[in-house]
Amino acid sequence: MIKSHLSWESIGRVASEPFVITLAAVDVLIVVAFIAFGLLKHAIEPWAFPAYTLRTAIPFVIGWVAVAPLFGAYRRRVFESFRRTLAIVAVAWVVASLLGGAIRSTALFPGSAPPEFLLVTAVLGLGFVLPWRLAVTAGVRRR
């Protein structure tokens, strides 16, 4: 449960606040949903092949988990304005998707990452990550 009074001291370091932990968990779910959507567009039913879906999503989840905190996506100031949310989350997602593509290009994960795939992933992924994060910013600003 999210506390009504948030302490922001730990944001930007190791996440310890329930708000930040919840935010990060939903971020991961959003990334997985984006990958599942992509699989559906390629006529692969994610629910029919859950292991494949996870193996496809993991590189991008790793990318997000590695990059988002470095770019400050969990710091208090990101929620102070929509413009800041847009800028920080957009840059973090583009870098995270490129890292995810690089990880996906290894022999450990299915698929590859040609340049057009990286471009599509970066742009379409924003359509999943940004609306969610802008909604969070709206909610935080109302408090």
C-alpha atoms as an extended CHARMM CRD file, in Angstrom:
* protein
*
       143  EXT
         1         1  MET       CA              0.0000000000        0.0000000000        0.0000000000  PROA      1               0.0000000000
         2         2  ILE       CA              1.2910000000        3.4620000000       -0.8710000000  PROA      2               0.0000000000
         3         3  LYS       CA              1.7020000000        5.8110000000        2.0630000000  PROA      3               0.0000000000
         4         4  SER       CA             -0.1000000000        9.1150000000        1.8560000000  PROA      4               0.0000000000
         5         5  HSD       CA              3.0830000000       10.9240000000        2.9280000000  PROA      5               0.0000000000
         6         6  LEU       CA              6.0970000000       10.0810000000        0.8160000000  PROA      6               0.0000000000
         7         7  SER       CA              9.6870000000       10.4300000000        1.8390000000  PROA      7               0.0000000000
         8         8  TRP       CA             11.8320000000       11.0640000000       -1.2100000000  PROA      8               0.0000000000
         9         9  GLU       CA             15.3000000000       10.7760000000        0.3060000000  PROA      9               0.0000000000
        10        10  SER       CA             15.9650000000        7.3180000000       -1.1280000000  PROA      10              0.0000000000
        11        11  ILE       CA             14.6940000000        8.0480000000       -4.6220000000  PROA      11              0.0000000000
        12        12  GLY       CA             17.5710000000        8.0070000000       -7.0560000000  PROA      12              0.0000000000
        13        13  ARG       CA             19.5070000000        5.5760000000       -4.9170000000  PROA      13              0.0000000000
        14        14  VAL       CA             18.3480000000        2.0860000000       -4.0390000000  PROA      14              0.0000000000
        15        15  ALA       CA             14.5700000000        2.0570000000       -4.1380000000  PROA      15              0.0000000000
        16        16  SER       CA             13.1970000000        1.5440000000       -0.6670000000  PROA      16              0.0000000000
        17        17  GLU       CA              9.9610000000        3.4840000000       -0.6300000000  PROA      17              0.0000000000
        18        18  PRO       CA              6.7860000000        1.5430000000       -1.4340000000  PROA      18              0.0000000000
        19        19  PHE       CA              5.8930000000        4.1870000000       -4.0370000000  PROA      19              0.0000000000
        20        20  VAL       CA              9.1530000000        3.7310000000       -5.9270000000  PROA      20              0.0000000000
        21        21  ILE       CA              9.0320000000       -0.0520000000       -5.6870000000  PROA      21              0.0000000000
        22        22  THR       CA              5.4630000000       -0.0650000000       -6.9940000000  PROA      22              0.0000000000
        23        23  LEU       CA              6.3660000000        2.3710000000       -9.7700000000  PROA      23              0.0000000000
        24        24  ALA       CA              9.3250000000        0.2320000000      -10.8480000000  PROA      24              0.0000000000
        25        25  ALA       CA              7.2260000000       -2.9440000000      -10.7920000000  PROA      25              0.0000000000
        26        26  VAL       CA              4.5340000000       -1.3840000000      -12.9780000000  PROA      26              0.0000000000
        27        27  ASP       CA              7.2340000000       -0.0040000000      -15.2950000000  PROA      27              0.0000000000
        28        28  VAL       CA              8.4460000000       -3.5830000000      -15.8010000000  PROA      28              0.0000000000
        29        29  LEU       CA              4.8890000000       -4.7440000000      -16.4740000000  PROA      29              0.0000000000
        30        30  ILE       CA              4.4670000000       -1.9490000000      -19.0290000000  PROA      30              0.0000000000
        31        31  VAL       CA              7.6470000000       -3.0230000000      -20.8250000000  PROA      31              0.0000000000
        32        32  VAL       CA              6.4560000000       -6.6480000000      -20.8780000000  PROA      32              0.0000000000
        33        33  ALA       CA              3.0530000000       -5.4930000000      -22.1850000000  PROA      33              0.0000000000
        34        34  PHE       CA              4.8080000000       -3.5810000000      -24.9630000000  PROA      34              0.0000000000
        35        35  ILE       CA              6.7600000000       -6.6810000000      -25.9700000000  PROA      35              0.0000000000
        36        36  ALA       CA              3.5980000000       -8.8010000000      -25.8100000000  PROA      36              0.0000000000
        37        37  PHE       CA              1.8760000000       -6.2860000000      -28.0960000000  PROA      37              0.0000000000
        38        38  GLY       CA              4.7860000000       -6.5540000000      -30.5300000000  PROA      38              0.0000000000
        39        39  LEU       CA              4.5530000000      -10.3390000000      -30.5130000000  PROA      39              0.0000000000
        40        40  LEU       CA              0.8260000000      -10.1140000000      -31.2410000000  PROA      40              0.0000000000
        41        41  LYS       CA              1.5600000000       -7.8430000000      -34.1980000000  PROA      41              0.0000000000
        42        42  HSD       CA              3.8630000000      -10.6040000000      -35.4810000000  PROA      42              0.0000000000
        43        43  ALA       CA              1.1290000000      -13.2550000000      -35.0660000000  PROA      43              0.0000000000
        44        44  ILE       CA              2.6290000000      -14.7740000000      -31.9210000000  PROA      44              0.0000000000
        45        45  GLU       CA              0.2030000000      -15.1540000000      -29.0340000000  PROA      45              0.0000000000
        46        46  PRO       CA              2.1790000000      -14.2360000000      -25.8900000000  PROA      46              0.0000000000
        47        47  TRP       CA             -0.0880000000      -16.2770000000      -23.6000000000  PROA      47              0.0000000000
        48        48  ALA       CA              0.4110000000      -19.3840000000      -25.7590000000  PROA      48              0.0000000000
        49        49  PHE       CA              4.2000000000      -19.0940000000      -25.4950000000  PROA      49              0.0000000000
        50        50  PRO       CA              4.9220000000      -17.5410000000      -22.0830000000  PROA      50              0.0000000000
        51        51  ALA       CA              8.5530000000      -18.6810000000      -21.9270000000  PROA      51              0.0000000000
        52        52  TYR       CA              9.2530000000      -17.1950000000      -25.3550000000  PROA      52              0.0000000000
        53        53  THR       CA              7.4610000000      -13.9910000000      -24.3450000000  PROA      53              0.0000000000
        54        54  LEU       CA              9.5920000000      -13.6430000000      -21.2230000000  PROA      54              0.0000000000
        55        55  ARG       CA             12.8110000000      -14.4330000000      -23.1030000000  PROA      55              0.0000000000
        56        56  THR       CA             11.8780000000      -11.7500000000      -25.6210000000  PROA      56              0.0000000000
        57        57  ALA       CA             10.9920000000       -9.1960000000      -22.9220000000  PROA      57              0.0000000000
        58        58  ILE       CA             13.9190000000       -9.7960000000      -20.5490000000  PROA      58              0.0000000000
        59        59  PRO       CA             16.5360000000       -7.8400000000      -22.5820000000  PROA      59              0.0000000000
        60        60  PHE       CA             14.3030000000       -4.7670000000      -22.5700000000  PROA      60              0.0000000000
        61        61  VAL       CA             13.4260000000       -5.1570000000      -18.9060000000  PROA      61              0.0000000000
        62        62  ILE       CA             17.1590000000       -5.3840000000      -18.1450000000  PROA      62              0.0000000000
        63        63  GLY       CA             17.7060000000       -2.2830000000      -20.2660000000  PROA      63              0.0000000000
        64        64  TRP       CA             15.0140000000       -0.3350000000      -18.4030000000  PROA      64              0.0000000000
        65        65  VAL       CA             16.0890000000       -1.5130000000      -14.9490000000  PROA      65              0.0000000000
        66        66  ALA       CA             19.6970000000       -0.5690000000      -15.7130000000  PROA      66              0.0000000000
        67        67  VAL       CA             19.0640000000        2.7810000000      -17.3950000000  PROA      67              0.0000000000
        68        68  ALA       CA             16.0010000000        4.3380000000      -15.7300000000  PROA      68              0.0000000000
        69        69  PRO       CA             17.6250000000        4.9210000000      -12.3130000000  PROA      69              0.0000000000
        70        70  LEU       CA             20.7980000000        6.2880000000      -13.9550000000  PROA      70              0.0000000000
        71        71  PHE       CA             18.7550000000        8.8990000000      -15.8160000000  PROA      71              0.0000000000
        72        72  GLY       CA             16.7800000000        9.8030000000      -12.6970000000  PROA      72              0.0000000000
        73        73  ALA       CA             13.4440000000        8.2930000000      -13.7170000000  PROA      73              0.0000000000
        74        74  TYR       CA             12.6860000000        7.5120000000      -10.0590000000  PROA      74              0.0000000000
        75        75  ARG       CA             13.7470000000       10.8190000000       -8.5410000000  PROA      75              0.0000000000
        76        76  ARG       CA             11.2730000000       13.2190000000       -7.0350000000  PROA      76              0.0000000000
        77        77  ARG       CA             12.0140000000       16.0200000000       -9.4820000000  PROA      77              0.0000000000
        78        78  VAL       CA             10.8480000000       13.9340000000      -12.4470000000  PROA      78              0.0000000000
        79        79  PHE       CA              7.3070000000       14.2480000000      -11.0810000000  PROA      79              0.0000000000
        80        80  GLU       CA              7.4430000000       18.0240000000      -10.6540000000  PROA      80              0.0000000000
        81        81  SER       CA              6.5110000000       18.7830000000      -14.2640000000  PROA      81              0.0000000000
        82        82  PHE       CA              5.1170000000       17.0240000000      -17.2890000000  PROA      82              0.0000000000
        83        83  ARG       CA              7.9320000000       18.4060000000      -19.4030000000  PROA      83              0.0000000000
        84        84  ARG       CA             10.5650000000       16.9340000000      -17.1030000000  PROA      84              0.0000000000
        85        85  THR       CA              8.7450000000       13.5950000000      -17.0290000000  PROA      85              0.0000000000
        86        86  LEU       CA              8.5530000000       13.6000000000      -20.8030000000  PROA      86              0.0000000000
        87        87  ALA       CA             12.2300000000       14.4550000000      -21.2510000000  PROA      87              0.0000000000
        88        88  ILE       CA             13.7010000000       12.1020000000      -18.6590000000  PROA      88              0.0000000000
        89        89  VAL       CA             11.4870000000        9.1180000000      -19.4050000000  PROA      89              0.0000000000
        90        90  ALA       CA             11.8220000000        9.5220000000      -23.1800000000  PROA      90              0.0000000000
        91        91  VAL       CA             15.6030000000        9.6550000000      -23.0940000000  PROA      91              0.0000000000
        92        92  ALA       CA             15.7730000000        6.8210000000      -20.5700000000  PROA      92              0.0000000000
        93        93  TRP       CA             13.4820000000        4.6300000000      -22.7090000000  PROA      93              0.0000000000
        94        94  VAL       CA             15.4110000000        5.2680000000      -25.9280000000  PROA      94              0.0000000000
        95        95  VAL       CA             18.6990000000        4.3520000000      -24.2620000000  PROA      95              0.0000000000
        96        96  ALA       CA             17.0940000000        1.3740000000      -22.4750000000  PROA      96              0.0000000000
        97        97  SER       CA             15.6030000000        0.0870000000      -25.7350000000  PROA      97              0.0000000000
        98        98  LEU       CA             18.9790000000        0.3580000000      -27.4680000000  PROA      98              0.0000000000
        99        99  LEU       CA             20.6020000000       -1.5380000000      -24.6070000000  PROA      99              0.0000000000
       100       100  GLY       CA             17.7860000000       -4.1090000000      -24.7610000000  PROA      100             0.0000000000
       101       101  GLY       CA             18.3820000000       -4.4950000000      -28.4940000000  PROA      101             0.0000000000
       102       102  ALA       CA             22.0800000000       -5.0260000000      -27.8950000000  PROA      102             0.0000000000
       103       103  ILE       CA             21.3120000000       -7.6890000000      -25.2900000000  PROA      103             0.0000000000
       104       104  ARG       CA             18.7880000000       -9.2800000000      -27.6310000000  PROA      104             0.0000000000
       105       105  SER       CA             21.4940000000       -9.5330000000      -30.2980000000  PROA      105             0.0000000000
       106       106  THR       CA             23.4350000000      -11.9750000000      -28.1510000000  PROA      106             0.0000000000
       107       107  ALA       CA             23.0680000000      -15.7380000000      -28.4350000000  PROA      107             0.0000000000
       108       108  LEU       CA             21.3140000000      -15.8210000000      -25.0400000000  PROA      108             0.0000000000
       109       109  PHE       CA             18.0030000000      -14.3930000000      -26.3000000000  PROA      109             0.0000000000
       110       110  PRO       CA             15.7040000000      -15.0150000000      -29.2900000000  PROA      110             0.0000000000
       111       111  GLY       CA             15.7090000000      -12.6580000000      -32.2310000000  PROA      111             0.0000000000
       112       112  SER       CA             18.1070000000      -10.0420000000      -33.3740000000  PROA      112             0.0000000000
       113       113  ALA       CA             18.1670000000       -6.2680000000      -33.4420000000  PROA      113             0.0000000000
       114       114  PRO       CA             18.6050000000       -4.7630000000      -36.9050000000  PROA      114             0.0000000000
       115       115  PRO       CA             18.5660000000       -0.9420000000      -37.0170000000  PROA      115             0.0000000000
       116       116  GLU       CA             14.9350000000       -0.7230000000      -38.1770000000  PROA      116             0.0000000000
       117       117  PHE       CA             13.8920000000       -2.9460000000      -35.2410000000  PROA      117             0.0000000000
       118       118  LEU       CA             15.7440000000       -0.6630000000      -32.8350000000  PROA      118             0.0000000000
       119       119  LEU       CA             14.0250000000        2.3960000000      -34.2790000000  PROA      119             0.0000000000
       120       120  VAL       CA             10.5620000000        0.8240000000      -34.0820000000  PROA      120             0.0000000000
       121       121  THR       CA             11.1950000000       -0.4090000000      -30.5420000000  PROA      121             0.0000000000
       122       122  ALA       CA             12.3810000000        2.9940000000      -29.3720000000  PROA      122             0.0000000000
       123       123  VAL       CA              9.4750000000        4.9090000000      -30.9230000000  PROA      123             0.0000000000
       124       124  LEU       CA              6.6010000000        2.5120000000      -30.2490000000  PROA      124             0.0000000000
       125       125  GLY       CA              7.8590000000        1.7290000000      -26.7690000000  PROA      125             0.0000000000
       126       126  LEU       CA              7.4270000000        5.4050000000      -25.9300000000  PROA      126             0.0000000000
       127       127  GLY       CA              3.7370000000        4.9370000000      -26.6800000000  PROA      127             0.0000000000
       128       128  PHE       CA              3.5520000000        2.5140000000      -23.7780000000  PROA      128             0.0000000000
       129       129  VAL       CA              5.9850000000        3.9840000000      -21.2540000000  PROA      129             0.0000000000
       130       130  LEU       CA              5.2240000000        7.7170000000      -21.5930000000  PROA      130             0.0000000000
       131       131  PRO       CA              1.4300000000        7.7180000000      -21.0800000000  PROA      131             0.0000000000
       132       132  TRP       CA              1.8140000000        5.6210000000      -17.9400000000  PROA      132             0.0000000000
       133       133  ARG       CA              4.5220000000        7.8600000000      -16.5140000000  PROA      133             0.0000000000
       134       134  LEU       CA              2.6460000000       11.0600000000      -17.4190000000  PROA      134             0.0000000000
       135       135  ALA       CA             -0.3930000000        9.6500000000      -15.5970000000  PROA      135             0.0000000000
       136       136  VAL       CA              1.7910000000        9.0120000000      -12.5380000000  PROA      136             0.0000000000
       137       137  THR       CA              3.0820000000       12.5760000000      -12.7270000000  PROA      137             0.0000000000
       138       138  ALA       CA             -0.4990000000       13.8650000000      -12.8970000000  PROA      138             0.0000000000
       139       139  GLY       CA             -1.4140000000       11.8110000000       -9.8310000000  PROA      139             0.0000000000
       140       140  VAL       CA              1.6110000000       12.9330000000       -7.8320000000  PROA      140             0.0000000000
       141       141  ARG       CA              1.0390000000       16.5870000000       -8.7390000000  PROA      141             0.0000000000
       142       142  ARG       CA             -2.5800000000       16.4180000000       -7.5220000000  PROA      142             0.0000000000
       143       143  ARG       CA             -1.3820000000       15.5140000000       -4.0340000000  PROA      143             0.0000000000
